Coordinates of C-alpha atoms and ligand atoms in Angstrom, one line a residue:
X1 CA -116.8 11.9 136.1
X2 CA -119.1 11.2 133.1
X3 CA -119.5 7.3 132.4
X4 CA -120.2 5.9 128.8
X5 CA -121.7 2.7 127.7
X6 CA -123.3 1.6 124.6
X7 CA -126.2 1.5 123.4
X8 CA -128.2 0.0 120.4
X9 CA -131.9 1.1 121.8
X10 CA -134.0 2.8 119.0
X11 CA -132.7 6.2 120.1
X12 CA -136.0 8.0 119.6
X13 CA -137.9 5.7 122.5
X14 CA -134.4 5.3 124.9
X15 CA -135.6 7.1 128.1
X16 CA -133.2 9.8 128.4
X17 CA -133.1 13.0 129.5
X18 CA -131.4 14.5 125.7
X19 CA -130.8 12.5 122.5
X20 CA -127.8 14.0 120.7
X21 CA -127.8 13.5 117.3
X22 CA -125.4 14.5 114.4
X23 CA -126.9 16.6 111.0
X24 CA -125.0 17.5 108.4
X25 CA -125.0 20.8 106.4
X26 CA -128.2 20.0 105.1
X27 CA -129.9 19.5 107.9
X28 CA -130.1 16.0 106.9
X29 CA -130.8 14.0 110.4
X30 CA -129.4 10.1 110.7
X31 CA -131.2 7.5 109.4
X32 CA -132.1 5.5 112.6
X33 CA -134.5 8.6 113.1
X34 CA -137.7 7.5 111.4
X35 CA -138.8 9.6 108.2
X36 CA -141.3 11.7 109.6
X37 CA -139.6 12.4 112.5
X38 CA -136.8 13.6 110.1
X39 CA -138.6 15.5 108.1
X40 CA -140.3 17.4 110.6
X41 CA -137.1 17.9 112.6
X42 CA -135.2 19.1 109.1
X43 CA -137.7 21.9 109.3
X44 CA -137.7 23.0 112.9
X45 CA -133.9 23.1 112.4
X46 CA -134.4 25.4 109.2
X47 CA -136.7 27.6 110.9
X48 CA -134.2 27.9 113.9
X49 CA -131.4 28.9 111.3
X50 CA -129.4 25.8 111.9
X51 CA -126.2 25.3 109.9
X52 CA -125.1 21.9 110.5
X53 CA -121.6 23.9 110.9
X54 CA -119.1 21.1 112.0
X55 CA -119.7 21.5 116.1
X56 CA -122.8 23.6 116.0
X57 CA -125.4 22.8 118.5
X58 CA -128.8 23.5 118.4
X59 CA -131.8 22.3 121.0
X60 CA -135.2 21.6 120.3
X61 CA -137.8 20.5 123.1
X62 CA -138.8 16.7 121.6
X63 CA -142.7 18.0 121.5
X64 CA -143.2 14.2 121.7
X65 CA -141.0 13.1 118.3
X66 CA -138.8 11.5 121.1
X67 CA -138.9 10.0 124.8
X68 CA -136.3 12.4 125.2
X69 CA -137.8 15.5 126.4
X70 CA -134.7 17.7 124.5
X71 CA -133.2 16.9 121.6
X72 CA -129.6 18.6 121.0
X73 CA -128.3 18.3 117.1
X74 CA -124.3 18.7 116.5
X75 CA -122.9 19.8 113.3
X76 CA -121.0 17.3 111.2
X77 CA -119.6 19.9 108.8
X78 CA -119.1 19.5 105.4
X79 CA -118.5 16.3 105.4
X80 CA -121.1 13.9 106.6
X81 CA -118.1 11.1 107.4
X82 CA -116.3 12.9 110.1
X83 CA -112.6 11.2 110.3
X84 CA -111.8 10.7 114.1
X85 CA -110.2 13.6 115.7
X86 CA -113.2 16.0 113.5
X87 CA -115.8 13.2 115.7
X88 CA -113.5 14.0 119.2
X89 CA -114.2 17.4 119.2
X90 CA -118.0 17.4 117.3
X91 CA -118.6 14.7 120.6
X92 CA -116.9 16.9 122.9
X93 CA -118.9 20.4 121.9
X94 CA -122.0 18.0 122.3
X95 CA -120.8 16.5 125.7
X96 CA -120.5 20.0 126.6
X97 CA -123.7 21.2 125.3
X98 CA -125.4 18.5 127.9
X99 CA -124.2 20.3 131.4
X100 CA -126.3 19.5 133.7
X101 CA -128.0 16.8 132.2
X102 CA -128.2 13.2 133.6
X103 CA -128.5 10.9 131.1
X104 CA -128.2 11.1 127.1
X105 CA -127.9 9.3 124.5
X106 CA -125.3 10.1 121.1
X107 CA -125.7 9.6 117.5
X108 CA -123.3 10.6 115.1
X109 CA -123.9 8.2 112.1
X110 CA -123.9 4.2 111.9
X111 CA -122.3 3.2 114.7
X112 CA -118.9 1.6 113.6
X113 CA -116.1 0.6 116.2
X114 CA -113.7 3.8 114.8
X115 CA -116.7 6.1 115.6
X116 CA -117.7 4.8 118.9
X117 CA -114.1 4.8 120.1
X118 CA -113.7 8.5 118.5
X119 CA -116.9 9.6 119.9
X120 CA -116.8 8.0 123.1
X121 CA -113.1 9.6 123.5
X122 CA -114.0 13.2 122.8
X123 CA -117.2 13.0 125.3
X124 CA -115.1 12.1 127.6
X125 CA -112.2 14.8 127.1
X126 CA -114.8 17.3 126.8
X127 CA -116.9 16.4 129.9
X128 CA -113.3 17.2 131.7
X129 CA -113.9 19.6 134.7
X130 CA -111.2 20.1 137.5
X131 CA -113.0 21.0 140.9
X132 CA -110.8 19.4 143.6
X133 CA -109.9 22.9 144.8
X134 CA -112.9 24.6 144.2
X135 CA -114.0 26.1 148.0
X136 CA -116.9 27.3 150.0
X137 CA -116.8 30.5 148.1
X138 CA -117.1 29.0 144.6
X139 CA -120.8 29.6 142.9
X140 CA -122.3 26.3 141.6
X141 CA -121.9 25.6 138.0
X142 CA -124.0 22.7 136.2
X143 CA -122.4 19.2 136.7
X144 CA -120.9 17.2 133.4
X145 CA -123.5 14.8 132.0
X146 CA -123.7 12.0 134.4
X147 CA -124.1 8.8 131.7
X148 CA -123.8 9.4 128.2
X149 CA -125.3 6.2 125.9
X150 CA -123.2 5.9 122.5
X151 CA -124.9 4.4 119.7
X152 CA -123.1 1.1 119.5
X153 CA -124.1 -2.9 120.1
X154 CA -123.0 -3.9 123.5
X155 CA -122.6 -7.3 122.5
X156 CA -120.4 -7.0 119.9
X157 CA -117.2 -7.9 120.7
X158 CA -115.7 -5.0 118.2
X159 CA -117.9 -2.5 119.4
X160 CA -117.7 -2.7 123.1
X161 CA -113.1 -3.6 122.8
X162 CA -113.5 0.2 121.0
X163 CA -115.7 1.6 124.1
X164 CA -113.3 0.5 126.3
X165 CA -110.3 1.5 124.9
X166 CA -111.8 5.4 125.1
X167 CA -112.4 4.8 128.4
X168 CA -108.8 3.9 129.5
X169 CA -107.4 5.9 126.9
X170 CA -109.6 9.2 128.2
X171 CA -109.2 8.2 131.5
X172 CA -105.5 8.2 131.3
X173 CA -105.3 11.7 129.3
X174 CA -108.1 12.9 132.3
X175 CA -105.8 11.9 135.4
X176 CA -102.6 13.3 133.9
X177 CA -104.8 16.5 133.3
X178 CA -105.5 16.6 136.9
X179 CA -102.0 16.1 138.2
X180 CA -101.1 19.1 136.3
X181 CA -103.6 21.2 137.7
X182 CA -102.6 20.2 141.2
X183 CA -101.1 23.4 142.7
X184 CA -97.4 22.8 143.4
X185 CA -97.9 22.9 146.9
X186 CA -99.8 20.3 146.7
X187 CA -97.7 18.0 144.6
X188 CA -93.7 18.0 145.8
X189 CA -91.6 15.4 144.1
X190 CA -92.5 12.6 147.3
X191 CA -96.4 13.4 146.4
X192 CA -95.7 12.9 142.7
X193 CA -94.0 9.6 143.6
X194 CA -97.2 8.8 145.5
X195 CA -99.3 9.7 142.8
X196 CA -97.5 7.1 140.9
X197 CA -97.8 4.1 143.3
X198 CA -101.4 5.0 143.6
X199 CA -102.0 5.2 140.0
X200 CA -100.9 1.6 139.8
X201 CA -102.5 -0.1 142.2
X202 CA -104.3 -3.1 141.1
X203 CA -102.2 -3.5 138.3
X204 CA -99.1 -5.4 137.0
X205 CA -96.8 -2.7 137.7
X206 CA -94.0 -2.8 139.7
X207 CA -93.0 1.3 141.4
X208 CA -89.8 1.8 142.3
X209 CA -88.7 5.4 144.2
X210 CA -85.0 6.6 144.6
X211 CA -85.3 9.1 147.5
X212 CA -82.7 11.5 148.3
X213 CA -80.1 9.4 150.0
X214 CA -80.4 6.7 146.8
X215 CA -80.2 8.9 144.5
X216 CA -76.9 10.3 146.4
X217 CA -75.3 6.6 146.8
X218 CA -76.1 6.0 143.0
X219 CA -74.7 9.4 141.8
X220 CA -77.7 10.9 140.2
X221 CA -76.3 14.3 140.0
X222 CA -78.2 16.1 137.7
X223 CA -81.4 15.2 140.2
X224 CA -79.6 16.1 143.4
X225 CA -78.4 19.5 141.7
X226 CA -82.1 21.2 140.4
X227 CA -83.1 19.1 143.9
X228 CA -81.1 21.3 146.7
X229 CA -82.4 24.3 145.9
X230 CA -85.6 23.3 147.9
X231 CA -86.9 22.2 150.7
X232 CA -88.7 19.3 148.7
X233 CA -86.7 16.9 148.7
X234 CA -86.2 15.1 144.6
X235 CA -87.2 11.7 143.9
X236 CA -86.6 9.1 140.8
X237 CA -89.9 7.0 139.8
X238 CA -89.1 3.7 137.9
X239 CA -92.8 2.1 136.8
X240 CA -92.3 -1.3 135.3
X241 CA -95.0 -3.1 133.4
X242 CA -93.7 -6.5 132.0
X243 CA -96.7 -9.3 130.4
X244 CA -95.8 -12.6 129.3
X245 CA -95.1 -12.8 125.6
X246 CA -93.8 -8.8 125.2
X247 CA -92.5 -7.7 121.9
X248 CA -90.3 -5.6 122.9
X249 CA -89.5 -2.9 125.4
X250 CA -90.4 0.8 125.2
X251 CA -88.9 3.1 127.8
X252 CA -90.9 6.6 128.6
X253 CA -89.2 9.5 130.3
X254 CA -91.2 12.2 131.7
X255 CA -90.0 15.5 132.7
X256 CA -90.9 16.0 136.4
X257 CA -90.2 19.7 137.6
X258 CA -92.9 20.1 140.1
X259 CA -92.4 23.7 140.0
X260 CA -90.1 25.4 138.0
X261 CA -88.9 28.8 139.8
X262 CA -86.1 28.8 137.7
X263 CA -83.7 28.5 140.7
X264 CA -80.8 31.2 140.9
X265 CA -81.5 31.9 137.5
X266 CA -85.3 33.2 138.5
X267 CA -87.9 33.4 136.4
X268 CA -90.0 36.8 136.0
X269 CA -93.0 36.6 138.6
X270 CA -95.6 35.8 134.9
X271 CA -93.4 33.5 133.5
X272 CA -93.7 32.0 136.9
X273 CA -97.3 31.5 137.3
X274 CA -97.8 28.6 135.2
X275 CA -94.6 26.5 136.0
X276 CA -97.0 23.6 137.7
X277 CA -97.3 22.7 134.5
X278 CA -93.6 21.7 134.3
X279 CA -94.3 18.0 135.3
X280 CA -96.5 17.8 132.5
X281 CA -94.1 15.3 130.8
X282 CA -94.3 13.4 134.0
X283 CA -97.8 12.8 134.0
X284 CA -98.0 11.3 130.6
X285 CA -95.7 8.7 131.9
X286 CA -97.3 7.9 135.1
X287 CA -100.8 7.7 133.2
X288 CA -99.6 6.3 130.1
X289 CA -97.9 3.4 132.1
X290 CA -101.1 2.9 133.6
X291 CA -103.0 2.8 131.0
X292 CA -101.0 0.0 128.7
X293 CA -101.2 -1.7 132.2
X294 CA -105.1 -1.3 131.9
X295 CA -105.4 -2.2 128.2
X296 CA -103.1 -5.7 128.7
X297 CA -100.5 -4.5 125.9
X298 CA -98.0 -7.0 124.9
X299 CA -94.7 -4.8 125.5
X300 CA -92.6 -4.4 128.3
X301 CA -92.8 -0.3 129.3
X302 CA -90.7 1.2 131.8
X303 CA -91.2 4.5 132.7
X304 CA -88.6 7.2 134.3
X305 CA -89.9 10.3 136.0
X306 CA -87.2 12.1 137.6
X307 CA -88.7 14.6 139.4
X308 CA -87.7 18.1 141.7
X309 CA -89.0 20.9 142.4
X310 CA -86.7 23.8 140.9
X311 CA -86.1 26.2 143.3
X312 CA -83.6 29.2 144.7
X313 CA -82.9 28.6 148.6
X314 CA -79.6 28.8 150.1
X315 CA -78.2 25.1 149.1
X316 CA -79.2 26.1 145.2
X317 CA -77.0 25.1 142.4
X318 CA -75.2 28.5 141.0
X319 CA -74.6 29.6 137.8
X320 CA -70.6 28.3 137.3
X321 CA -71.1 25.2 139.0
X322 CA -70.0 21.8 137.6
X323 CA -72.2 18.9 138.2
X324 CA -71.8 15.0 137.3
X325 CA -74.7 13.6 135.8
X326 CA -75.4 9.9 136.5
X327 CA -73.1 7.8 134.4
X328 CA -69.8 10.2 134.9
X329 CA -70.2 13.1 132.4
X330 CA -69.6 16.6 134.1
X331 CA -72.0 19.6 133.0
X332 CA -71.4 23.4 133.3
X333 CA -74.2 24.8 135.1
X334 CA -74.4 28.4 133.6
X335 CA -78.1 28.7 133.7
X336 CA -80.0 27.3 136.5
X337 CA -83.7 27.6 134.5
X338 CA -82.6 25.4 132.0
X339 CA -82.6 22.4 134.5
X340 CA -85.1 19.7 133.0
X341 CA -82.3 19.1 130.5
X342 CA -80.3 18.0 133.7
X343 CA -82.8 15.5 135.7
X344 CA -83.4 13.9 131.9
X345 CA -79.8 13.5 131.2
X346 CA -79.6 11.5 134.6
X347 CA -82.7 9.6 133.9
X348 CA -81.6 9.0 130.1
X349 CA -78.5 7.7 130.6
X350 CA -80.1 5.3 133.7
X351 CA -82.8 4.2 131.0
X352 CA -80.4 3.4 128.2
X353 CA -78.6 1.2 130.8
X354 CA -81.2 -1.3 130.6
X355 CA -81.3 -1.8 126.4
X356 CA -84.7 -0.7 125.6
X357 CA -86.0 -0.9 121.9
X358 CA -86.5 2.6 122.1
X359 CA -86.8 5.4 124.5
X360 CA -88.9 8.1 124.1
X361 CA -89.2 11.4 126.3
X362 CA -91.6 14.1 126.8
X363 CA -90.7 17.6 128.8
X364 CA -91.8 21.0 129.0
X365 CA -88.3 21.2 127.8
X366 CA -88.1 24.8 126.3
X367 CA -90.0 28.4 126.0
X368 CA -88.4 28.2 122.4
X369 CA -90.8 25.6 121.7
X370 CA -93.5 28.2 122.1
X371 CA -91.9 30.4 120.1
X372 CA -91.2 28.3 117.5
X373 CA -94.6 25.9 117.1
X374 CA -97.1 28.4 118.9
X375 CA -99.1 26.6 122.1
X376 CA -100.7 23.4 120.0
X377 CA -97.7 21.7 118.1
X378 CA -95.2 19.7 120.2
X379 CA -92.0 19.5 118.6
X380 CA -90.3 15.8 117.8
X381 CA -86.7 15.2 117.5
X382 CA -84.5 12.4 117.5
X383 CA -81.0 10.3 117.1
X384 CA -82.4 9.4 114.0
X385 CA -84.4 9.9 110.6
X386 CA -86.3 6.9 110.6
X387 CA -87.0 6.8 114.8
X388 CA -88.0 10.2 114.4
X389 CA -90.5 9.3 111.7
X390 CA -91.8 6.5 113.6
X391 CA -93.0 8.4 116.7
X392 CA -94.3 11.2 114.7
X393 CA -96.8 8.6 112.8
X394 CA -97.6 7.4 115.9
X395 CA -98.1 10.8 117.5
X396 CA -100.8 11.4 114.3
X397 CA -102.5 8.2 114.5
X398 CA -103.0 9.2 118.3
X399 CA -104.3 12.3 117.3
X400 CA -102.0 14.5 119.0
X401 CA -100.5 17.6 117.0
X402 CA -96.9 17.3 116.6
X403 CA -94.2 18.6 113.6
X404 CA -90.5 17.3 113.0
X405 CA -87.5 19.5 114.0
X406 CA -83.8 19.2 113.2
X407 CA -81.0 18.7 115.6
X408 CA -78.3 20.2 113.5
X409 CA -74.7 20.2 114.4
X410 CA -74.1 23.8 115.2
X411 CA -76.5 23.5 117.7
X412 CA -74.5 20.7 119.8
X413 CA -71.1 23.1 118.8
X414 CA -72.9 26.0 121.4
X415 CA -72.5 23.5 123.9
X416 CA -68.9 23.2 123.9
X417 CA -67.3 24.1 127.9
X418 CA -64.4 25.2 128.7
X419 CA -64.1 23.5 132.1
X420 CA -66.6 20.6 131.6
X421 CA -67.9 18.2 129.0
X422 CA -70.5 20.3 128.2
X423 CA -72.8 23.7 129.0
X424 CA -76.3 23.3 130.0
X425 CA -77.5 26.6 127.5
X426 CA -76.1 27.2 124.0
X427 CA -76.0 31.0 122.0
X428 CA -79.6 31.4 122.9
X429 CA -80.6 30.6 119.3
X430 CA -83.0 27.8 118.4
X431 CA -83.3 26.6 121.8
X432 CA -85.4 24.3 121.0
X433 CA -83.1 22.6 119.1
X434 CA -80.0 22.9 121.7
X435 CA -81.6 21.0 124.2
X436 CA -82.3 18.3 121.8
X437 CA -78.2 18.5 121.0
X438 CA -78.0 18.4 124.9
X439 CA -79.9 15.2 125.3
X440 CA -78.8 13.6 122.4
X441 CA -75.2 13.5 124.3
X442 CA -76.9 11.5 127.1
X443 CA -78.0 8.8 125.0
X444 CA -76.2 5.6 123.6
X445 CA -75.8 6.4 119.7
X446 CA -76.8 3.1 118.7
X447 CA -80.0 3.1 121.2
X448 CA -83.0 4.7 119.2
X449 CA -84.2 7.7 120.8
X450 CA -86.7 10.5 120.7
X451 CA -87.4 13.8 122.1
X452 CA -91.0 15.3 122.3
X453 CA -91.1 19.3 123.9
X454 CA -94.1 19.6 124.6
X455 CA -93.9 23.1 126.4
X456 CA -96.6 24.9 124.5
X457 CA -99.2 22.1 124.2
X458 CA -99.1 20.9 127.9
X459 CA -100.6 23.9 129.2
X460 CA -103.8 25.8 127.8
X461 CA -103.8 29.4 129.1
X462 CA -106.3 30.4 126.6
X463 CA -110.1 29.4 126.5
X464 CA -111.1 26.1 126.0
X465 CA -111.4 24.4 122.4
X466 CA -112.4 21.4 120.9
X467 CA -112.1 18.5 124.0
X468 CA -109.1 20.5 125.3
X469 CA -110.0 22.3 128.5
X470 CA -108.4 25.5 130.2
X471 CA -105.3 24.2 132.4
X472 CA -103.4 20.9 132.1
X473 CA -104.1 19.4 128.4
X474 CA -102.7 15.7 128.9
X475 CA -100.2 16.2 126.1
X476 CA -98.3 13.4 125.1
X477 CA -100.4 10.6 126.9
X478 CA -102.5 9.5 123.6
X479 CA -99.1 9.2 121.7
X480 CA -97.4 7.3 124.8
X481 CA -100.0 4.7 124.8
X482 CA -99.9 4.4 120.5
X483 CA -96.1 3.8 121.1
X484 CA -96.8 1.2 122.8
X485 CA -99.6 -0.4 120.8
X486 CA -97.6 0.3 117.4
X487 CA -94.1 -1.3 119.1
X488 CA -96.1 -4.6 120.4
X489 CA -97.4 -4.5 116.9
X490 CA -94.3 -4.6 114.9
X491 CA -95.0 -0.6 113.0
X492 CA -91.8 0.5 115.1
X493 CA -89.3 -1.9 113.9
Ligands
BES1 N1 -89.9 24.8 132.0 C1 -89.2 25.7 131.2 C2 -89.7 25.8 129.8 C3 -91.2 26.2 129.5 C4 -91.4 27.5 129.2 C5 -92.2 25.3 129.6 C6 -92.7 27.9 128.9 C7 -93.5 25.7 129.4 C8 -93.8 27.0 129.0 C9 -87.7 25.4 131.1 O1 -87.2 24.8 132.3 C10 -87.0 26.6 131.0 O2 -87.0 27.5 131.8 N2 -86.3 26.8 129.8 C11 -85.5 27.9 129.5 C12 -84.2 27.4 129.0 C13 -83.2 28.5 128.8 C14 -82.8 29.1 130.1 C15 -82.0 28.0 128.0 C16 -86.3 28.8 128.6 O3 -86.9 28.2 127.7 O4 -86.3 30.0 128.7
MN2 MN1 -86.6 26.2 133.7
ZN3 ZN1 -88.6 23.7 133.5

């Protein structure tokens, strides 16, 4: 794992192996570069063609102008003030650039807290590589920069708070990144639980795990239902983190299907191959939790992962069955593959139980979510105009790409049973939005509440952009951790 630490040496004598260093469409070089270094860099850059195209890179051996021996430039684009998320991904293209290097040092522009913690963050993300399956038959591939120096005074308070919160903050969005990638053979609901416990130690948070037999004496029946199709055996996760002098109390609920067959119901054998993915929501909980631990954040968070692995052996749930969620409402099982909407409502209606300020979920909830926002827009729903307002400003001021969506009231009307208090799948239309209606039901109307599908940003089957890599994404861990800054700061009352 690449580490980062600042640095205010005169980049052109730091001893590093590259000096990264931001140009605009000009070719206009930072100012901390003396003039005639500039000038004579301006021109190598010209000669080479460079565009200073936001992300561009273009190497030049140093020839001497720097200790360096290789000096990378990065596009800033047009604009020569790159807001935060253009500086993520203009680090991350650089931090990609530097495979294989040891040490560099980055410039982007005068070295303010916002664009250290932006830079900083989107080295980080970029630098993200997943290896821990990688066998004896897998060719070597350059490492990720080892240490990467970030313009910035290390003994400044501002400077160095804005450092570390990347580092927690990448950290987090890396570790949830790697539980996803797990195979699912390699992460059944009592590993997942483990994953959480272990994530924690250290820290002021307290894990509790229902196993099977708990979650059976405390009626958890949407859990035990998806659960007894397999042989892995389904778990509840409560993480508690509770400082002296909390504002407030935020409760996070994270999808945990470890793998998500579709049960009886099966899923086609492609739809199938990236359902490890379905714990996605999960993750962001267990390294979100773990990362306002990390950061000292004065709110109380509890987070609930109820987790399964979705599966169709012989003591799986059929379509027809009747099943009684935690809390005493029944649900017609009529499709076994829409079964995260199940373990939530059990966890939803255990979370409300406690009186939280606000309780926000994140699943892999629907493949209408694909449909409808494409594979980078999670979609945010809620009991509630203003709640649902809220968490989308603090989904942007995380960074993370989310748009609004309705729950309207025909959408709860397909849910209407005949022989139970509701059906687990509406007309098949905006099915997005159904589950929404489905949840809503399992939540206190007075507790405020909202819902973020994240099914097509979780997952990146396509190449990798910007500082998001192939595989597991971290969706929904960025925004976690802004709930909880923006809730102990009073933005979400
Ligand atoms: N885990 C899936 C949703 C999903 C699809 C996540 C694609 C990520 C990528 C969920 O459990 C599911 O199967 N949903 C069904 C619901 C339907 C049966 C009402 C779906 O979307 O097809
Ligand atoms: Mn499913
Ligand atoms: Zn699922």
């Amino acid at each position: 794992m690449t580490s980062v630490k600042l640095s205010n040496a005169d980049p052109v004598s730091l001893e590093v192996d590259a000096l990264v260093l931001g140009i605009t469409e000009d070719l206009t070089l930072p100012s901390v570069v003396p003039a005639a270094t500039r000038s004579l860099l301006h021109d190598i850059l010209e000669t080479l063609g460079a565009k200073g195209k936001r992300g561009e890179i273009t190497k030049v051996p140093s020839g001497g102008l720097a200790i360096a021996p290789l000096i990378v430039t990065v596009g800033l684009g047009e604009n020569a003030e790159p807001d935060a998320e253009q500086t993520r991904r203009i680090a991350a293209a650089a931090a990609k650039a530097l495979d294989g290097t040891r040490s560099a040092l980055i410039h982007l522009g005068e070295a303010t807290p916002e664009r250290i913690e932006a830079t900083a963050t989107g080295v980080l993300l970029g630098a993200y590589r997943f290896t821990a399956f990688q066998g004896a038959g897998t060719k070597a591939s350059p490492k990720a920069v080892a240490t990467v120096h970030v313009s910035g005074n290390p003994a400044n308070k501002a400077d160095a708070a804005a450092l570390q919160r990347a580092k927690i903050v990448a950290e987090a969005v890396n570790a949830a990144r790697d539980l996803v990638n797990t195979p699912p053979s390699a992460l059944p609901p009592e590993e997942l639980a483990h994953a959480a416990i272990d994530a924690v130690q250290q820290l002021p948070v307290t894990v509790e795990v229902w196993d099977e037999d708990h979650l059976a004496e405390d009626d958890f029946g949407g859990i035990l239902a998806v659960g007894q199709g397999s042989a892995n055996p389904p778990r509840l996760i409560r993480m508690e983190y509770a400082p002296k002098k909390a504002k407030g109390t935020l409760a996070l609920v994270g999808k945990g299907v470890t793998f998500d067959s579709g049960g009886l119901s099966l899923k086609p054998p492609k739809a199938m191959e990236t359902m490890k993915c379905d714990m996605s929501g999960a993750a962001a909980v267990i390294c979100a939790v773990t990362a306002i631990a990390r950061l000292g954040l004065k709110v109380n968070v509890v987070g609930w992962i109820p987790t399964v692995e979705n599966m169709p052996g012989g003591h799986a749930q059929r379509p027809g069955d009747v099943i009684t969620i935690y809390g005493g409402r029944t649900v017609e099982v009529l499709n076994t593959d829409a079964e995260g909407r199940l373990i939530l409502a059990d966890a939803l209606v255990r979370a409300a139980e406690e009186e939280p300020d606000l309780i926000v979920d994140a699943a892999t909830l629907t493949g209408a979510a694909v449909v409808a926002l494409g594979d980078r827009t999670s979609g945010v729903m809620a009991n509630g105009d203003d709640v649902r307002v809220a968490v989308w400003e603090s989904s942007q001021r995380a960074g993370e790409v989310m748009w609004h969506l309705p729950i309207p009231e025909e959408s709860r009307g397909t849910l209407d049973s005949h022989v139970a208090d509701i059906k687990n799948i509406g007309d098949g239309k905006g099915g997005m939005l159904s589950a929404a209606a489905f949840l809503r039901e399992f939540v206190p109307a007075e507790r405020r509440w909202a819902h973020l599908d994240i099914a097509g940003p979780a997952f990146n089957e396509g190449a990798p952009y910007g500082y998001t890599p192939k595989g597991g994404t971290g969706a929904a861990v960025r925004t976690f951790i802004q709930l909880a800054e923006d809730l102990a700061a009073g933005r979400l009352d």
